Amino acid sequence: MHRTLSQLVAVSLACVVAAPVRASEPAAPAAQEGASEGRPAEVPTAPTETAAPVHLEVQQDYAQAEQAFAAGQLEQALAELSHVLAAAPGWGTAYRLRAEVYARLAVAHAPSAAFLRAEAQDLAYVVELEPTADDRQELERRIDALYHEASEAAQIESRRRRLRAPAMVLTALGIAGIAAGSLLIGITPSDKPTAFGHRDNDIGGAVALGTGVVLSVTAAILGGLALRQSRRDAAVTHYYEVAARRRFEWTGGPLWTRAGGGVAVGLRF
């Protein structure tokens, strides 16, 4: 009887101790509760990482990016900043510097809607990551102005991309006019000159030659604009590839364990 009573007391105590353990099991997170109530999850528009302490190696890469930017080496600065932001995506200072790089590229390849939008996007990241920044209002005005400039630049670029075909047509017509005019002027007619001392084919040849020259000059202007736009598009593609490029580094060194020694090899990217 005494043993049975002791067992019942032990079982009761075990139930009392186990109850709070089961009650303390993790329930559904707050985000899941919100989703169960029908509220859609918010989609972040910028990196959600907070400004965590930046490692020394990342700071060194940022210093190299600053030096490259000061020296006008925009490609190297953009590559270094891409490595920095890959390691520290919540560092608003790096986004500020990359926005300056894109701003300088936009001036060098103006009009360039792509670089203007890239600058605006990086400044938007700065506003998102630094909500209490002193220049927040100035940055927001700058972002609006950049998107407006990008819209206008996109229209100009679209028109210039369509100039290649007209330039080729005008070039062909210009060459034909110059050839025809030169041929007419070079032909010696059998009839006598007019009362003004001109020959009939001289007048037609001069008109054809002048028309051909005008068409050729117009074609050269249109072709130059189309060529510059092609180079601008190639520059945009190149710098975007630089920004998306990953850096791979091999690391290695001796490895000592209780069982012996060896060599440790790793890949950092």
Tab-separated table of C-alpha atoms in Angstrom:
chain	number	residue	atom	x	y	z
A	1	MET	CA	0.000	0.000	0.000
A	2	HIS	CA	2.782	2.369	0.909
A	3	ARG	CA	4.628	1.529	-2.327
A	4	THR	CA	1.476	2.061	-4.417
A	5	LEU	CA	0.864	5.470	-2.793
A	6	SER	CA	4.464	6.479	-3.485
A	7	GLN	CA	4.123	5.517	-7.140
A	8	LEU	CA	0.925	7.551	-7.501
A	9	VAL	CA	2.602	10.595	-5.981
A	10	ALA	CA	5.591	10.200	-8.298
A	11	VAL	CA	3.356	9.931	-11.359
A	12	SER	CA	1.420	13.046	-10.304
A	13	LEU	CA	4.613	15.057	-9.850
A	14	ALA	CA	5.854	13.903	-13.253
A	15	CYS	CA	2.618	15.110	-14.878
A	16	VAL	CA	2.883	18.474	-13.152
A	17	VAL	CA	6.494	18.929	-14.296
A	18	ALA	CA	5.776	17.737	-17.859
A	19	ALA	CA	2.792	20.059	-18.370
A	20	PRO	CA	4.748	23.328	-18.533
A	21	VAL	CA	7.314	21.688	-20.788
A	22	ARG	CA	4.659	20.881	-23.366
A	23	ALA	CA	3.114	24.302	-22.944
A	24	SER	CA	6.484	25.960	-23.581
A	25	GLU	CA	6.991	24.290	-26.954
A	26	PRO	CA	7.460	26.886	-29.741
A	27	ALA	CA	4.211	27.981	-31.251
A	28	ALA	CA	3.676	29.430	-34.727
A	29	PRO	CA	5.806	32.539	-35.344
A	30	ALA	CA	4.210	35.958	-35.503
A	31	ALA	CA	4.705	36.095	-39.252
A	32	GLN	CA	2.883	32.770	-39.669
A	33	GLU	CA	0.054	33.972	-37.429
A	34	GLY	CA	-0.313	37.066	-39.579
A	35	ALA	CA	-0.395	34.920	-42.714
A	36	SER	CA	-3.063	32.671	-41.177
A	37	GLU	CA	-5.225	35.721	-40.598
A	38	GLY	CA	-5.149	36.510	-44.302
A	39	ARG	CA	-2.662	39.422	-44.231
A	40	PRO	CA	-0.175	39.136	-47.140
A	41	ALA	CA	3.518	39.075	-46.297
A	42	GLU	CA	5.398	42.264	-47.108
A	43	VAL	CA	7.916	42.092	-49.930
A	44	PRO	CA	11.125	43.962	-49.046
A	45	THR	CA	12.185	46.562	-51.581
A	46	ALA	CA	15.739	46.854	-50.260
A	47	PRO	CA	18.198	44.725	-48.293
A	48	THR	CA	16.680	43.975	-44.887
A	49	GLU	CA	19.971	43.425	-43.109
A	50	THR	CA	20.745	45.910	-40.397
A	51	ALA	CA	24.046	47.739	-40.188
A	52	ALA	CA	26.147	45.007	-38.593
A	53	PRO	CA	29.812	45.544	-37.688
A	54	VAL	CA	31.906	45.501	-40.843
A	55	HIS	CA	34.878	43.155	-40.856
A	56	LEU	CA	38.377	44.508	-41.341
A	57	GLU	CA	38.813	42.796	-44.696
A	58	VAL	CA	35.608	44.363	-45.995
A	59	GLN	CA	36.777	47.768	-44.799
A	60	GLN	CA	40.029	47.264	-46.696
A	61	ASP	CA	38.096	46.467	-49.882
A	62	TYR	CA	36.027	49.605	-49.345
A	63	ALA	CA	39.200	51.666	-48.919
A	64	GLN	CA	40.493	50.284	-52.210
A	65	ALA	CA	37.194	51.215	-53.861
A	66	GLU	CA	37.533	54.776	-52.556
A	67	GLN	CA	41.071	55.033	-53.915
A	68	ALA	CA	40.024	53.679	-57.298
A	69	PHE	CA	37.105	56.105	-57.456
A	70	ALA	CA	39.339	59.048	-56.581
A	71	ALA	CA	41.753	57.983	-59.334
A	72	GLY	CA	38.961	57.743	-61.888
A	73	GLN	CA	39.195	53.945	-62.167
A	74	LEU	CA	35.450	53.390	-62.168
A	75	GLU	CA	35.543	49.765	-63.269
A	76	GLN	CA	37.829	48.747	-60.413
A	77	ALA	CA	35.805	50.799	-57.924
A	78	LEU	CA	32.593	49.126	-59.046
A	79	ALA	CA	34.138	45.668	-58.771
A	80	GLU	CA	35.453	46.325	-55.259
A	81	LEU	CA	32.112	47.728	-54.119
A	82	SER	CA	30.317	44.672	-55.458
A	83	HIS	CA	32.531	42.474	-53.250
A	84	VAL	CA	31.937	44.788	-50.297
A	85	LEU	CA	28.148	44.743	-50.658
A	86	ALA	CA	28.123	40.982	-51.153
A	87	ALA	CA	29.817	40.629	-47.753
A	88	ALA	CA	28.005	43.526	-46.034
A	89	PRO	CA	24.638	44.093	-47.760
A	90	GLY	CA	23.395	46.293	-44.939
A	91	TRP	CA	26.172	48.892	-45.188
A	92	GLY	CA	24.613	52.104	-46.456
A	93	THR	CA	27.960	53.881	-46.881
A	94	ALA	CA	28.965	51.426	-49.588
A	95	TYR	CA	25.693	52.058	-51.427
A	96	ARG	CA	26.405	55.789	-51.284
A	97	LEU	CA	29.786	55.341	-52.915
A	98	ARG	CA	28.426	53.014	-55.584
A	99	ALA	CA	25.725	55.578	-56.354
A	100	GLU	CA	28.503	58.112	-56.961
A	101	VAL	CA	30.206	55.656	-59.306
A	102	TYR	CA	26.986	55.227	-61.280
A	103	ALA	CA	26.513	59.010	-61.324
A	104	ARG	CA	29.918	59.497	-62.907
A	105	LEU	CA	29.214	56.743	-65.420
A	106	ALA	CA	25.906	58.399	-66.284
A	107	VAL	CA	27.761	61.617	-67.081
A	108	ALA	CA	30.450	59.832	-69.106
A	109	HIS	CA	27.870	57.941	-71.192
A	110	ALA	CA	25.054	60.494	-71.232
A	111	PRO	CA	22.249	60.114	-71.915
A	112	SER	CA	22.100	56.759	-70.140
A	113	ALA	CA	18.850	55.685	-68.529
A	114	ALA	CA	20.428	52.513	-67.131
A	115	PHE	CA	23.105	54.290	-65.086
A	116	LEU	CA	20.624	56.906	-63.876
A	117	ARG	CA	18.269	54.194	-62.641
A	118	ALA	CA	21.158	52.336	-61.002
A	119	GLU	CA	22.147	55.472	-59.098
A	120	ALA	CA	18.547	56.038	-58.011
A	121	GLN	CA	18.213	52.443	-56.830
A	122	ASP	CA	21.350	52.619	-54.696
A	123	LEU	CA	20.194	55.894	-53.149
A	124	ALA	CA	16.852	54.229	-52.408
A	125	TYR	CA	18.761	51.499	-50.573
A	126	VAL	CA	20.506	54.190	-48.538
A	127	VAL	CA	17.158	55.722	-47.570
A	128	GLU	CA	15.854	52.279	-46.577
A	129	LEU	CA	18.942	51.365	-44.574
A	130	GLU	CA	19.425	54.796	-42.962
A	131	PRO	CA	15.914	56.040	-42.111
A	132	THR	CA	17.258	58.666	-39.698
A	133	ALA	CA	19.903	60.107	-42.026
A	134	ASP	CA	20.204	63.893	-41.997
A	135	ASP	CA	20.051	64.114	-45.784
A	136	ARG	CA	17.045	61.807	-46.172
A	137	GLN	CA	14.815	64.458	-47.770
A	138	GLU	CA	17.582	65.536	-50.119
A	139	LEU	CA	18.134	61.929	-51.155
A	140	GLU	CA	14.434	61.425	-51.824
A	141	ARG	CA	14.333	64.528	-54.036
A	142	ARG	CA	17.426	63.310	-55.834
A	143	ILE	CA	15.823	59.906	-56.425
A	144	ASP	CA	12.716	61.483	-57.958
A	145	ALA	CA	14.847	63.698	-60.203
A	146	LEU	CA	16.948	60.732	-61.323
A	147	TYR	CA	13.925	58.674	-62.323
A	148	HIS	CA	12.571	61.657	-64.274
A	149	GLU	CA	15.910	62.093	-66.067
A	150	ALA	CA	16.052	58.363	-66.738
A	151	SER	CA	12.620	58.463	-68.372
A	152	GLU	CA	13.707	61.251	-70.717
A	153	ALA	CA	17.022	59.549	-71.456
A	154	ALA	CA	15.228	56.304	-72.295
A	155	GLN	CA	13.155	58.073	-74.950
A	156	ILE	CA	16.263	59.626	-76.516
A	157	GLU	CA	18.085	56.304	-76.514
A	158	SER	CA	15.108	54.561	-78.079
A	159	ARG	CA	15.054	57.044	-80.960
A	160	ARG	CA	18.809	56.769	-81.510
A	161	ARG	CA	18.662	52.977	-81.636
A	162	ARG	CA	16.296	53.289	-84.618
A	163	LEU	CA	18.646	55.547	-86.604
A	164	ARG	CA	20.825	52.798	-88.014
A	165	ALA	CA	18.471	51.775	-90.815
A	166	PRO	CA	17.781	55.366	-92.051
A	167	ALA	CA	21.511	56.089	-91.932
A	168	MET	CA	22.244	53.119	-94.176
A	169	VAL	CA	19.535	54.133	-96.651
A	170	LEU	CA	20.734	57.747	-96.803
A	171	THR	CA	24.319	56.570	-97.232
A	172	ALA	CA	23.350	54.512	-100.259
A	173	LEU	CA	21.369	57.393	-101.761
A	174	GLY	CA	24.190	59.839	-101.096
A	175	ILE	CA	26.758	57.636	-102.801
A	176	ALA	CA	24.438	57.183	-105.773
A	177	GLY	CA	23.865	60.946	-106.030
A	178	ILE	CA	27.565	61.758	-105.902
A	179	ALA	CA	28.337	59.106	-108.509
A	180	ALA	CA	25.559	60.290	-110.813
A	181	GLY	CA	26.516	63.949	-110.470
A	182	SER	CA	30.168	63.254	-111.163
A	183	LEU	CA	29.233	61.200	-114.214
A	184	LEU	CA	26.962	63.896	-115.659
A	185	ILE	CA	29.496	66.656	-115.129
A	186	GLY	CA	32.234	64.568	-116.697
A	187	ILE	CA	30.289	63.815	-119.885
A	188	THR	CA	31.028	66.198	-122.810
A	189	PRO	CA	27.776	66.914	-124.656
A	190	SER	CA	27.570	67.162	-128.417
A	191	ASP	CA	25.248	70.176	-128.439
A	192	LYS	CA	26.254	73.772	-127.854
A	193	PRO	CA	26.079	75.582	-124.501
A	194	THR	CA	22.987	77.551	-123.565
A	195	ALA	CA	22.737	81.326	-123.572
A	196	PHE	CA	24.105	81.401	-120.011
A	197	GLY	CA	27.155	79.362	-120.970
A	198	HIS	CA	26.006	76.169	-119.276
A	199	ARG	CA	25.383	72.763	-120.684
A	200	ASP	CA	22.199	70.882	-119.844
A	201	ASN	CA	23.934	67.952	-118.232
A	202	ASP	CA	26.112	70.274	-116.100
A	203	ILE	CA	23.059	71.599	-114.282
A	204	GLY	CA	21.665	68.127	-113.647
A	205	GLY	CA	25.044	66.868	-112.558
A	206	ALA	CA	25.528	69.733	-110.084
A	207	VAL	CA	22.071	69.125	-108.585
A	208	ALA	CA	22.711	65.387	-108.253
A	209	LEU	CA	26.153	65.973	-106.788
A	210	GLY	CA	24.891	68.513	-104.246
A	211	THR	CA	22.014	66.258	-103.238
A	212	GLY	CA	24.384	63.345	-102.794
A	213	VAL	CA	26.689	65.396	-100.576
A	214	VAL	CA	23.799	66.588	-98.391
A	215	LEU	CA	22.454	63.046	-98.037
A	216	SER	CA	25.914	61.723	-97.185
A	217	VAL	CA	26.450	64.338	-94.474
A	218	THR	CA	23.012	63.599	-93.002
A	219	ALA	CA	23.745	59.869	-93.077
A	220	ALA	CA	27.075	60.455	-91.317
A	221	ILE	CA	25.353	62.394	-88.529
A	222	LEU	CA	22.649	59.760	-88.050
A	223	GLY	CA	25.186	56.958	-88.246
A	224	GLY	CA	27.369	58.671	-85.654
A	225	LEU	CA	24.457	58.946	-83.236
A	226	ALA	CA	23.544	55.303	-83.788
A	227	LEU	CA	27.168	54.230	-83.282
A	228	ARG	CA	27.471	56.198	-80.062
A	229	GLN	CA	24.297	54.592	-78.784
A	230	SER	CA	25.649	51.140	-79.602
A	231	ARG	CA	28.823	51.918	-77.665
A	232	ARG	CA	26.738	53.255	-74.776
A	233	ASP	CA	24.688	50.056	-74.663
A	234	ALA	CA	27.882	47.993	-74.733
A	235	ALA	CA	29.293	50.040	-71.825
A	236	VAL	CA	26.137	49.456	-69.789
A	237	THR	CA	26.347	45.712	-70.404
A	238	HIS	CA	30.042	45.654	-69.504
A	239	TYR	CA	29.693	47.552	-66.223
A	240	TYR	CA	26.684	45.506	-65.177
A	241	GLU	CA	28.720	42.346	-65.741
A	242	VAL	CA	31.472	43.846	-63.591
A	243	ALA	CA	28.943	44.590	-60.837
A	244	ALA	CA	27.599	41.031	-60.947
A	245	ARG	CA	30.999	39.354	-61.112
A	246	ARG	CA	31.916	37.118	-58.190
A	247	ARG	CA	35.449	36.922	-56.813
A	248	PHE	CA	36.903	33.500	-56.147
A	249	GLU	CA	39.937	33.088	-53.902
A	250	TRP	CA	41.746	29.918	-52.932
A	251	THR	CA	42.920	29.639	-49.350
A	252	GLY	CA	45.255	27.068	-47.914
A	253	GLY	CA	47.612	26.280	-45.085
A	254	PRO	CA	48.782	23.607	-42.692
A	255	LEU	CA	46.185	21.752	-40.656
A	256	TRP	CA	47.101	20.100	-37.340
A	257	THR	CA	44.838	17.639	-35.555
A	258	ARG	CA	45.239	15.116	-32.771
A	259	ALA	CA	45.564	12.349	-35.319
A	260	GLY	CA	48.313	14.080	-37.282
A	261	GLY	CA	48.798	16.909	-39.754
A	262	GLY	CA	47.863	17.861	-43.266
A	263	VAL	CA	46.990	20.706	-45.604
A	264	ALA	CA	43.721	22.622	-45.551
A	265	VAL	CA	42.418	23.983	-48.870
A	266	GLY	CA	39.331	26.200	-49.206
A	267	LEU	CA	37.484	28.325	-51.753
A	268	ARG	CA	36.278	31.797	-50.771
A	269	PHE	CA	33.697	33.672	-52.853
